[in-house]
Short mmCIF file of C-alpha atoms and ligand atoms in Angstrom, two decimals:
data_model
loop_
_atom_site.label_atom_id
_atom_site.label_comp_id
_atom_site.label_asym_id
_atom_site.label_seq_id
_atom_site.Cartn_x
_atom_site.Cartn_y
_atom_site.Cartn_z
CA MET A 1 -3.04 -26.97 57.25
CA ASP A 2 -6.10 -25.07 57.96
CA LYS A 3 -8.95 -24.58 55.80
CA PHE A 4 -12.01 -22.55 55.75
CA ARG A 5 -15.38 -23.96 54.99
CA ILE A 6 -18.07 -21.69 53.74
CA GLU A 7 -21.86 -22.18 53.25
CA GLY A 8 -22.67 -19.59 50.56
CA GLY A 9 -25.70 -17.57 49.66
CA ARG A 10 -25.95 -15.63 52.51
CA ARG A 11 -26.44 -11.60 52.37
CA LEU A 12 -23.66 -9.75 54.22
CA GLU A 13 -24.86 -6.79 56.35
CA GLY A 14 -23.25 -4.55 59.14
CA THR A 15 -20.10 -2.81 60.13
CA LEU A 16 -16.72 -3.77 59.97
CA ARG A 17 -13.42 -2.07 60.90
CA ILE A 18 -10.54 -2.00 58.51
CA CYS A 19 -7.21 -2.88 60.03
CA GLY A 20 -4.02 -1.17 59.33
CA ALA A 21 -2.18 -1.51 56.01
CA LYS A 22 0.09 -4.71 55.93
CA ASN A 23 2.11 -3.27 53.15
CA ALA A 24 2.76 -0.05 54.65
CA ALA A 25 3.58 -1.74 58.32
CA LEU A 26 6.02 -3.93 56.67
CA PRO A 27 8.55 -1.38 55.43
CA GLU A 28 7.76 0.64 58.54
CA MET A 29 8.74 -2.18 60.52
CA ALA A 30 12.29 -2.65 58.68
CA ALA A 31 12.73 1.29 59.03
CA CYS A 32 13.20 0.64 62.86
CA LEU A 33 16.73 -0.78 61.78
CA LEU A 34 17.95 2.83 60.72
CA THR A 35 18.12 4.08 64.41
CA GLY A 36 19.12 2.71 67.78
CA GLU A 37 16.01 4.45 69.21
CA THR A 38 12.47 3.03 69.74
CA VAL A 39 10.18 3.12 67.09
CA GLU A 40 6.59 2.62 67.83
CA LEU A 41 3.91 1.70 65.21
CA ARG A 42 0.03 1.80 66.05
CA ASN A 43 -2.72 0.55 64.05
CA LEU A 44 -0.70 -2.51 63.19
CA PRO A 45 -2.78 -5.16 61.28
CA ARG A 46 -2.63 -8.58 63.32
CA VAL A 47 -1.68 -10.90 60.32
CA ARG A 48 1.22 -13.44 59.76
CA ASP A 49 3.32 -11.29 57.85
CA ILE A 50 3.78 -8.87 60.78
CA GLU A 51 4.80 -11.87 62.95
CA THR A 52 7.09 -13.14 60.33
CA MET A 53 8.64 -9.51 60.07
CA ALA A 54 8.87 -9.46 63.80
CA ARG A 55 10.99 -12.54 63.91
CA LEU A 56 13.19 -11.49 61.19
CA LEU A 57 13.90 -8.32 63.26
CA GLU A 58 14.55 -10.34 66.30
CA HIS A 59 16.78 -12.47 64.43
CA MET A 60 19.07 -9.32 64.12
CA ASN A 61 18.84 -8.75 67.71
CA VAL A 62 16.14 -6.07 67.45
CA GLU A 63 13.95 -5.70 70.59
CA VAL A 64 10.56 -6.45 69.58
CA ALA A 65 7.81 -5.56 72.34
CA ARG A 66 4.97 -7.84 70.65
CA PRO A 67 1.84 -6.47 69.39
CA GLU A 68 -0.68 -5.77 72.07
CA GLY A 69 -4.44 -4.45 71.87
CA GLU A 70 -6.80 -4.58 68.93
CA GLY A 71 -7.59 -2.07 65.98
CA GLU A 72 -6.17 1.50 66.35
CA SER A 73 -4.53 0.48 69.68
CA ALA A 74 -2.51 -2.50 68.34
CA ARG A 75 0.89 -1.58 68.42
CA VAL A 76 4.57 -2.74 68.41
CA ARG A 77 7.75 -1.11 69.66
CA LEU A 78 10.89 -1.91 67.94
CA ARG A 79 14.43 -1.01 69.20
CA ALA A 80 17.46 -1.67 67.09
CA GLY A 81 20.22 -1.05 69.69
CA THR A 82 22.75 -3.24 68.33
CA ILE A 83 22.28 -5.26 65.37
CA SER A 84 24.22 -8.49 65.92
CA HIS A 85 23.23 -10.36 62.54
CA ALA A 86 22.86 -8.00 59.74
CA GLU A 87 21.09 -11.03 57.70
CA ALA A 88 17.56 -12.25 56.55
CA PRO A 89 18.04 -15.91 56.44
CA TYR A 90 16.33 -18.28 53.91
CA ASP A 91 13.62 -19.77 56.10
CA LEU A 92 12.22 -16.20 56.76
CA VAL A 93 12.61 -14.75 53.02
CA LYS A 94 10.88 -17.89 51.64
CA THR A 95 8.04 -17.41 53.44
CA MET A 96 7.75 -13.58 53.17
CA ARG A 97 9.31 -11.89 50.11
CA ALA A 98 8.96 -8.62 51.85
CA SER A 99 12.09 -9.42 54.03
CA VAL A 100 13.91 -7.89 51.39
CA LEU A 101 13.05 -4.66 52.81
CA ALA A 102 15.41 -5.07 55.28
CA LEU A 103 18.34 -4.60 52.69
CA GLY A 104 18.30 -1.18 52.40
CA PRO A 105 18.12 -0.18 56.05
CA LEU A 106 20.79 -2.76 57.16
CA VAL A 107 23.47 -1.40 54.62
CA ALA A 108 22.70 2.19 55.49
CA ARG A 109 22.96 1.69 59.19
CA THR A 110 25.71 -1.01 59.47
CA GLY A 111 27.53 -1.03 56.07
CA TYR A 112 26.75 -4.70 55.54
CA ALA A 113 23.74 -6.88 54.87
CA ARG A 114 23.34 -10.51 53.61
CA VAL A 115 19.81 -11.35 52.28
CA SER A 116 18.57 -14.67 51.05
CA MET A 117 17.59 -14.17 47.51
CA PRO A 118 13.95 -14.77 47.23
CA GLY A 119 13.07 -17.21 44.62
CA GLY A 120 10.00 -17.14 42.14
CA CYS A 121 6.46 -17.06 43.72
CA ALA A 122 2.94 -18.23 42.78
CA ILE A 123 2.33 -14.99 41.02
CA GLY A 124 5.26 -14.56 39.13
CA ALA A 125 9.48 -14.58 38.89
CA ARG A 126 9.58 -11.30 41.05
CA PRO A 127 13.47 -10.47 40.87
CA ILE A 128 15.17 -7.88 42.89
CA ASP A 129 17.39 -6.75 40.47
CA LEU A 130 16.15 -3.24 40.80
CA HIS A 131 16.57 -3.25 44.37
CA LEU A 132 20.34 -4.30 43.68
CA LYS A 133 20.98 -1.72 40.81
CA ALA A 134 19.82 0.98 42.88
CA LEU A 135 22.11 0.01 46.18
CA GLU A 136 24.95 -0.07 43.55
CA ARG A 137 24.15 3.43 42.45
CA LEU A 138 24.27 4.59 46.08
CA GLY A 139 27.60 2.91 46.20
CA ALA A 140 27.17 -0.24 47.61
CA GLU A 141 29.22 -3.36 46.50
CA ILE A 142 26.90 -6.11 45.77
CA ALA A 143 27.88 -9.95 45.58
CA THR A 144 25.67 -12.70 45.04
CA GLU A 145 26.58 -16.29 46.05
CA HIS A 146 25.12 -19.67 47.59
CA GLY A 147 21.52 -18.22 47.01
CA TYR A 148 22.38 -14.89 49.08
CA VAL A 149 23.06 -11.13 48.20
CA GLU A 150 25.38 -9.31 50.16
CA ALA A 151 25.86 -5.76 49.94
CA ARG A 152 28.58 -3.84 51.61
CA ALA A 153 29.58 0.16 51.94
CA LYS A 154 31.53 2.12 54.34
CA ARG A 155 28.89 4.78 53.72
CA LEU A 156 26.40 5.27 50.78
CA ARG A 157 26.51 8.07 48.57
CA GLY A 158 23.42 9.96 47.45
CA ALA A 159 22.80 9.60 43.65
CA ARG A 160 20.42 10.22 40.83
CA MET A 161 18.47 7.24 39.50
CA VAL A 162 15.49 6.09 37.28
CA PHE A 163 13.84 2.89 37.95
CA ASP A 164 13.60 0.86 34.72
CA ARG A 165 10.36 -0.33 35.98
CA ILE A 166 8.06 0.87 38.86
CA THR A 167 8.85 -1.15 42.09
CA VAL A 168 6.89 -0.78 45.36
CA THR A 169 9.28 -2.11 47.53
CA GLY A 170 12.39 -1.10 45.58
CA THR A 171 11.14 2.41 46.17
CA GLU A 172 10.69 1.72 49.80
CA ASN A 173 14.47 0.24 50.13
CA VAL A 174 15.85 3.24 48.31
CA MET A 175 14.05 5.50 50.67
CA MET A 176 15.39 3.92 53.72
CA ALA A 177 18.95 3.50 52.39
CA ALA A 178 19.09 7.32 51.15
CA ALA A 179 17.74 8.63 54.10
CA LEU A 180 21.36 7.97 55.82
CA ALA A 181 23.41 8.39 52.83
CA ASP A 182 25.89 11.29 52.20
CA GLY A 183 24.15 13.92 49.99
CA GLU A 184 21.32 13.94 47.89
CA THR A 185 19.34 11.12 46.07
CA VAL A 186 16.73 11.66 43.51
CA LEU A 187 14.61 8.91 42.70
CA GLU A 188 12.45 8.97 39.40
CA ASN A 189 9.86 6.56 37.97
CA ALA A 190 9.16 5.89 41.97
CA ALA A 191 6.17 3.94 42.95
CA ARG A 192 3.33 6.17 44.08
CA GLU A 193 1.15 3.57 46.26
CA PRO A 194 -0.11 5.23 49.37
CA GLU A 195 1.94 3.05 51.43
CA ILE A 196 5.28 5.19 49.94
CA PRO A 197 4.30 8.69 51.44
CA ASP A 198 3.06 6.57 54.73
CA LEU A 199 6.57 5.14 55.19
CA ALA A 200 7.93 8.51 54.20
CA ARG A 201 5.95 10.38 57.14
CA LEU A 202 7.64 8.06 59.45
CA LEU A 203 10.82 8.35 58.22
CA VAL A 204 10.70 12.30 58.29
CA ALA A 205 9.27 11.89 62.13
CA MET A 206 12.70 10.10 62.45
CA GLY A 207 14.46 12.95 61.17
CA ALA A 208 14.84 12.02 57.58
CA ARG A 209 14.56 14.63 54.72
CA ILE A 210 12.14 13.45 52.05
CA GLU A 211 10.19 15.33 49.51
CA GLY A 212 8.04 14.10 46.85
CA ALA A 213 6.91 10.83 48.31
CA GLY A 214 3.50 9.95 46.56
CA THR A 215 4.72 11.28 43.21
CA SER A 216 7.10 9.60 40.79
CA SER A 217 10.13 11.83 41.90
CA ILE A 218 11.40 11.43 45.31
CA ARG A 219 14.16 13.73 46.52
CA ILE A 220 16.15 12.56 49.88
CA THR A 221 18.64 14.38 51.62
CA GLY A 222 20.76 12.15 53.84
CA VAL A 223 21.39 12.89 57.38
CA PRO A 224 24.22 11.24 59.81
CA SER A 225 21.68 9.58 62.09
CA LEU A 226 17.97 9.01 62.56
CA ARG A 227 15.88 9.09 65.78
CA GLY A 228 12.90 6.94 67.45
CA ALA A 229 9.43 8.09 66.66
CA ALA A 230 5.85 6.93 67.06
CA HIS A 231 3.52 6.45 63.85
CA SER A 232 0.09 5.33 62.94
CA VAL A 233 -0.23 2.93 59.93
CA ILE A 234 -2.78 4.06 57.47
CA PRO A 235 -5.80 1.86 56.71
CA ASP A 236 -5.40 -1.16 54.49
CA ARG A 237 -6.85 -0.26 51.18
CA ILE A 238 -6.75 -3.79 49.45
CA ALA A 239 -8.62 -5.41 52.82
CA ALA A 240 -11.16 -2.51 52.18
CA GLY A 241 -11.44 -3.52 48.59
CA THR A 242 -11.85 -6.84 49.47
CA TYR A 243 -14.78 -6.05 51.71
CA LEU A 244 -16.17 -3.73 49.15
CA VAL A 245 -16.44 -6.99 46.89
CA ALA A 246 -17.84 -9.01 49.54
CA GLY A 247 -20.61 -6.48 50.16
CA ALA A 248 -21.34 -6.42 46.29
CA ILE A 249 -21.14 -9.96 45.57
CA THR A 250 -23.63 -10.85 48.21
CA GLY A 251 -25.89 -8.18 47.47
CA GLY A 252 -25.36 -6.98 51.03
CA ASN A 253 -25.07 -3.64 52.60
CA LEU A 254 -21.75 -2.94 54.74
CA LEU A 255 -20.16 -0.12 56.52
CA LEU A 256 -16.30 -0.16 56.46
CA GLU A 257 -15.07 2.00 59.04
CA ALA A 258 -11.59 3.70 59.02
CA ALA A 259 -11.39 2.58 55.08
CA ASP A 260 -9.66 5.67 53.31
CA PRO A 261 -11.92 6.40 49.97
CA ASN A 262 -8.71 8.59 48.66
CA HIS A 263 -6.66 5.39 48.44
CA LEU A 264 -9.59 3.41 46.49
CA ASP A 265 -10.47 5.72 43.78
CA ALA A 266 -9.76 3.26 40.89
CA VAL A 267 -11.48 0.24 42.81
CA ILE A 268 -14.56 2.54 43.70
CA GLN A 269 -14.97 3.88 40.10
CA LYS A 270 -14.54 0.49 38.57
CA LEU A 271 -17.20 -0.75 40.97
CA ALA A 272 -19.54 2.09 39.93
CA GLU A 273 -19.07 1.16 36.15
CA CYS A 274 -20.49 -2.21 37.32
CA GLY A 275 -23.46 -0.46 38.97
CA VAL A 276 -22.16 -1.24 42.67
CA GLU A 277 -22.70 1.93 45.07
CA VAL A 278 -20.07 2.90 47.00
CA ARG A 279 -20.81 5.82 49.19
CA ARG A 280 -18.63 8.01 51.54
CA GLU A 281 -20.35 8.24 54.83
CA PRO A 282 -19.02 10.22 58.00
CA GLY A 283 -18.51 6.74 59.53
CA GLY A 284 -16.72 5.22 56.65
CA LEU A 285 -17.23 3.72 53.27
CA ARG A 286 -20.78 1.97 52.54
CA VAL A 287 -21.28 -0.53 50.01
CA GLY A 288 -24.85 -1.56 49.02
CA GLY A 289 -27.24 -2.67 46.24
CA ALA A 290 -28.78 -5.97 45.29
CA GLY A 291 -27.26 -5.96 41.65
CA PRO A 292 -27.60 -7.31 38.84
CA TRP A 293 -24.01 -5.95 38.29
CA LYS A 294 -22.86 -5.01 34.50
CA ALA A 295 -19.62 -6.51 33.48
CA ALA A 296 -16.64 -4.12 33.09
CA ASP A 297 -12.98 -4.61 31.72
CA ALA A 298 -10.15 -3.81 33.95
CA ALA A 299 -6.38 -3.54 33.55
CA THR A 300 -4.20 -3.54 36.47
CA GLU A 301 -1.85 -0.64 36.65
CA GLU A 302 0.57 0.73 39.11
CA TYR A 303 -1.34 3.35 41.69
CA PRO A 304 -3.39 5.25 40.94
CA GLY A 305 -4.35 2.92 38.44
CA PHE A 306 -6.52 -0.54 39.55
CA PRO A 307 -4.36 -2.36 41.92
CA THR A 308 -3.41 -5.80 40.73
CA ASP A 309 -3.81 -6.80 44.26
CA MET A 310 -7.60 -6.41 43.70
CA GLN A 311 -7.60 -8.39 40.34
CA ALA A 312 -8.57 -11.97 41.75
CA GLN A 313 -11.16 -10.43 43.95
CA TYR A 314 -12.69 -8.29 41.11
CA MET A 315 -12.71 -11.46 38.90
CA ALA A 316 -14.90 -13.35 41.71
CA LEU A 317 -17.29 -10.48 41.05
CA MET A 318 -17.14 -10.50 37.43
CA THR A 319 -18.41 -14.15 37.49
CA GLN A 320 -21.62 -13.03 38.84
CA ALA A 321 -22.07 -9.71 36.67
CA GLN A 322 -24.07 -9.71 33.35
CA GLY A 323 -21.97 -9.71 30.39
CA THR A 324 -18.37 -10.39 29.33
CA SER A 325 -15.23 -8.66 30.94
CA ILE A 326 -11.67 -8.82 30.05
CA LEU A 327 -9.33 -8.41 33.05
CA THR A 328 -5.97 -7.67 31.81
CA GLU A 329 -2.86 -8.27 34.26
CA THR A 330 0.12 -5.92 33.76
CA ILE A 331 1.98 -5.98 36.88
CA PHE A 332 2.68 -9.90 37.61
CA GLU A 333 2.97 -12.57 34.77
CA ASN A 334 1.29 -15.46 36.49
CA ARG A 335 -1.69 -14.02 38.67
CA PHE A 336 -4.41 -15.84 37.31
CA LEU A 337 -4.12 -19.03 39.30
CA HIS A 338 -7.38 -18.52 41.08
CA ALA A 339 -9.23 -18.63 37.70
CA SER A 340 -8.98 -22.43 37.35
CA GLU A 341 -10.49 -22.62 40.86
CA MET A 342 -13.25 -20.45 40.11
CA MET A 343 -13.87 -22.55 37.00
CA ARG A 344 -14.15 -25.65 39.15
CA MET A 345 -17.17 -23.82 40.96
CA GLY A 346 -18.65 -23.11 37.63
CA ALA A 347 -17.32 -19.83 36.46
CA ASP A 348 -16.75 -19.58 32.77
CA ILE A 349 -13.39 -17.94 32.20
CA THR A 350 -10.59 -18.23 29.36
CA ILE A 351 -7.01 -17.15 30.05
CA ARG A 352 -5.22 -15.65 26.89
CA GLY A 353 -1.79 -14.60 27.98
CA ASN A 354 -2.07 -11.89 30.50
CA GLN A 355 -5.87 -11.60 29.89
CA ALA A 356 -8.64 -13.59 31.61
CA VAL A 357 -12.20 -13.27 29.58
CA VAL A 358 -14.93 -13.72 32.12
CA ARG A 359 -18.38 -14.50 30.86
CA GLY A 360 -21.04 -13.80 33.71
CA PRO A 361 -23.28 -14.40 35.21
CA THR A 362 -22.75 -18.03 35.94
CA PRO A 363 -24.08 -19.77 38.94
CA LEU A 364 -21.40 -20.93 41.27
CA THR A 365 -21.59 -23.96 43.19
CA GLY A 366 -19.45 -24.97 46.41
CA ALA A 367 -16.37 -27.11 45.61
CA GLY A 368 -12.99 -27.87 47.17
CA VAL A 369 -10.45 -25.49 45.90
CA ILE A 370 -6.95 -24.62 46.91
CA ALA A 371 -5.57 -20.96 47.44
CA SER A 372 -2.27 -20.26 45.62
CA ASP A 373 -1.45 -16.81 47.27
CA LEU A 374 -2.76 -14.17 49.68
CA ARG A 375 -5.18 -12.22 47.10
CA ALA A 376 -6.20 -15.52 45.20
CA SER A 377 -7.25 -17.06 48.47
CA ALA A 378 -9.48 -14.00 49.33
CA SER A 379 -11.02 -14.36 45.89
CA LEU A 380 -12.03 -17.78 46.49
CA VAL A 381 -13.55 -16.90 49.90
CA LEU A 382 -15.57 -14.22 48.14
CA ALA A 383 -16.68 -16.73 45.22
CA GLY A 384 -17.61 -19.28 48.03
CA LEU A 385 -19.69 -16.62 49.91
CA ALA A 386 -21.75 -16.16 46.46
CA ALA A 387 -21.82 -19.93 45.69
CA GLN A 388 -24.56 -22.40 46.54
CA GLY A 389 -23.51 -25.09 48.80
CA THR A 390 -20.26 -25.57 50.58
CA THR A 391 -17.03 -24.45 49.51
CA VAL A 392 -13.77 -25.57 51.30
CA VAL A 393 -10.71 -23.21 50.71
CA ASP A 394 -7.45 -25.33 51.26
CA ARG A 395 -4.31 -23.49 52.54
CA ALA A 396 -5.74 -20.84 54.67
CA TYR A 397 -2.23 -19.80 55.79
CA HIS A 398 -2.08 -17.74 52.50
CA ILE A 399 -5.13 -15.74 53.71
CA ASP A 400 -3.83 -15.37 57.55
CA ARG A 401 -0.51 -13.80 55.96
CA GLY A 402 -2.44 -10.54 55.20
CA TYR A 403 -6.03 -10.63 56.28
CA GLU A 404 -6.94 -10.09 60.14
CA LYS A 405 -9.35 -12.82 61.51
CA ILE A 406 -11.17 -12.72 58.34
CA GLU A 407 -13.42 -15.73 59.42
CA GLU A 408 -14.60 -13.77 62.42
CA LYS A 409 -15.28 -10.58 60.44
CA LEU A 410 -17.32 -11.94 57.83
CA ARG A 411 -19.16 -14.27 60.35
CA ALA A 412 -20.10 -10.89 62.44
CA LEU A 413 -21.45 -9.92 59.13
CA GLY A 414 -23.73 -12.90 58.38
CA ALA A 415 -21.51 -15.33 56.58
CA ARG A 416 -21.52 -18.89 57.38
CA ILE A 417 -17.85 -19.58 57.50
CA GLU A 418 -15.58 -21.59 59.91
CA ARG A 419 -11.91 -22.39 60.25
CA ILE A 420 -11.13 -26.26 60.22
CA SER A 421 -7.90 -26.91 61.74
CA GLY A 422 -5.76 -29.38 59.88
N1 EPU B 501 10.26 -6.10 39.59
C1 EPU B 501 11.56 -6.59 38.80
N2 EPU B 501 12.60 -6.47 39.53
C2 EPU B 501 12.72 -5.91 40.68
C3 EPU B 501 11.52 -5.74 41.44
C4 EPU B 501 10.16 -5.79 40.71
O1 EPU B 501 11.45 -7.03 38.01
O2 EPU B 501 13.74 -5.69 41.41
C5 EPU B 501 8.97 -6.44 39.03
C6 EPU B 501 8.13 -7.44 39.61
O3 EPU B 501 8.39 -8.86 39.35
C7 EPU B 501 6.70 -7.27 39.06
C8 EPU B 501 6.71 -5.63 39.00
O4 EPU B 501 8.08 -5.38 38.95
O5 EPU B 501 6.76 -7.51 37.84
C9 EPU B 501 6.16 -4.68 40.24
O6 EPU B 501 6.69 -5.46 41.39
P1 EPU B 501 6.85 -4.51 42.80
O7 EPU B 501 8.43 -4.58 43.00
O8 EPU B 501 6.10 -3.04 42.88
O9 EPU B 501 6.32 -5.45 43.92
P2 EPU B 501 6.83 -5.72 45.44
O10 EPU B 501 7.13 -4.46 45.82
O11 EPU B 501 7.47 -6.92 45.44
C10 EPU B 501 4.57 -4.88 46.32
C11 EPU B 501 3.37 -5.34 47.45
C12 EPU B 501 2.66 -6.61 46.56
C13 EPU B 501 1.98 -5.96 45.28
C14 EPU B 501 2.88 -5.32 44.61
C15 EPU B 501 2.39 -4.43 43.20
C16 EPU B 501 4.41 -5.48 49.46
C17 EPU B 501 5.00 -5.96 50.57
N3 EPU B 501 4.24 -6.11 48.37
O12 EPU B 501 5.38 -5.98 45.94
O13 EPU B 501 1.60 -7.25 47.30
O14 EPU B 501 1.18 -6.82 44.66
O15 EPU B 501 3.92 -4.38 45.35
O16 EPU B 501 1.41 -3.42 43.84
O17 EPU B 501 4.46 -3.98 49.51
C18 EPU B 501 0.06 -8.68 48.63
O18 EPU B 501 -0.10 -8.02 49.42
O19 EPU B 501 -0.47 -9.73 48.20
C19 EPU B 501 1.23 -8.25 47.45
C20 EPU B 501 1.54 -9.31 46.68
#
């Protein structure tokens, strides 16, 4: 298993380009299952989850012309001519829960889907009951056995529905399934994350009729078939947020090219409360300043609130801020695993239920730490950048799932970080 070794205490400076959003690209790749024509996605991030989704689609007989090129020119072409196995097997689902995004498009296009039930994961139980209830509302028959969900429907029928709670991939599954259903679907209490309107833009380019994506009420009028399309994936707001914190925590000065500030309002506002200056510039988003930073409480919320996917990175920053901050996690029930690792580096954090109380600033010192999930591992890299001495972050594969060449990017900005292959 690969590890990252970081010699902390270096100020980061320079320019880096933010890649396409993993969490937009994943549902957009799954959307190729809705048509027999070619779907081309550009600005694809070169991260492990994208490769896993490509393997999942290949398992179903989708022709995948592998990613080529870098940055904006990184692209994939997908053609789901005939789907031979409408199935997401356990070994792929267990490495990537987003495999559940195949469910909606498969049942809509082929009338059948079999998807392994994702188990719990490091950050929480993460059931898929809302995805299944929504498909039932659309007329699918759902059966679960031997750890698999089977969904069957001769043809899905549009329906009105309200999500019991907001779910991002659940909203995406409904949009994709309803795009090929008979009649109109209205989804209330839909997720509003920027990845949702981005998926809608692709689906509309494929011929779907969707209104309201990006609001909590989405109306989808089913069409008999969809066609191929080309689409450029939005920039990754969480990667951008992570590098904003990297700039702040090292007292550095970074220009993030291609970051979309409109998707980062809550993060930029929170950083401003701490005294971190984030400026829009024609070339992108600049973060700078030398601190000291002020502690500020944060509670995770669905978009447009402060993202749960930034909570761990923000916690790393709070260990270096002056004062006490309370971080409240409202989306996932177990998303503080990074706190105990930061404490091993010298952080002063107390966990009380879904709240973390962080007292700062505490000098961090390098230590061996273990990454438990994607964003936790990013936060430990950030803590390592701020620490004196050597930090070794074990289980680098977590970070490779969602961050494109993080060690190369950080090195180019002046960090001392290397990958140790294990
Ligand atoms: N939930 C249910 N039942 C469901 C679906 C969700 O109870 O059927 C619960 C979840 O357990 C959770 C809450 O609802 O407590 C919200 O979960 P959501 O469904 O919105 O999460 P997701 O769609 O599985 C996506 C991102 C996550 C991100 C969350 C929240 C993708 C591929 N994943 O997950 O990204 O944390 O939304 O914003 O889009 C990451 O990139 O590191 C990551 C974990």
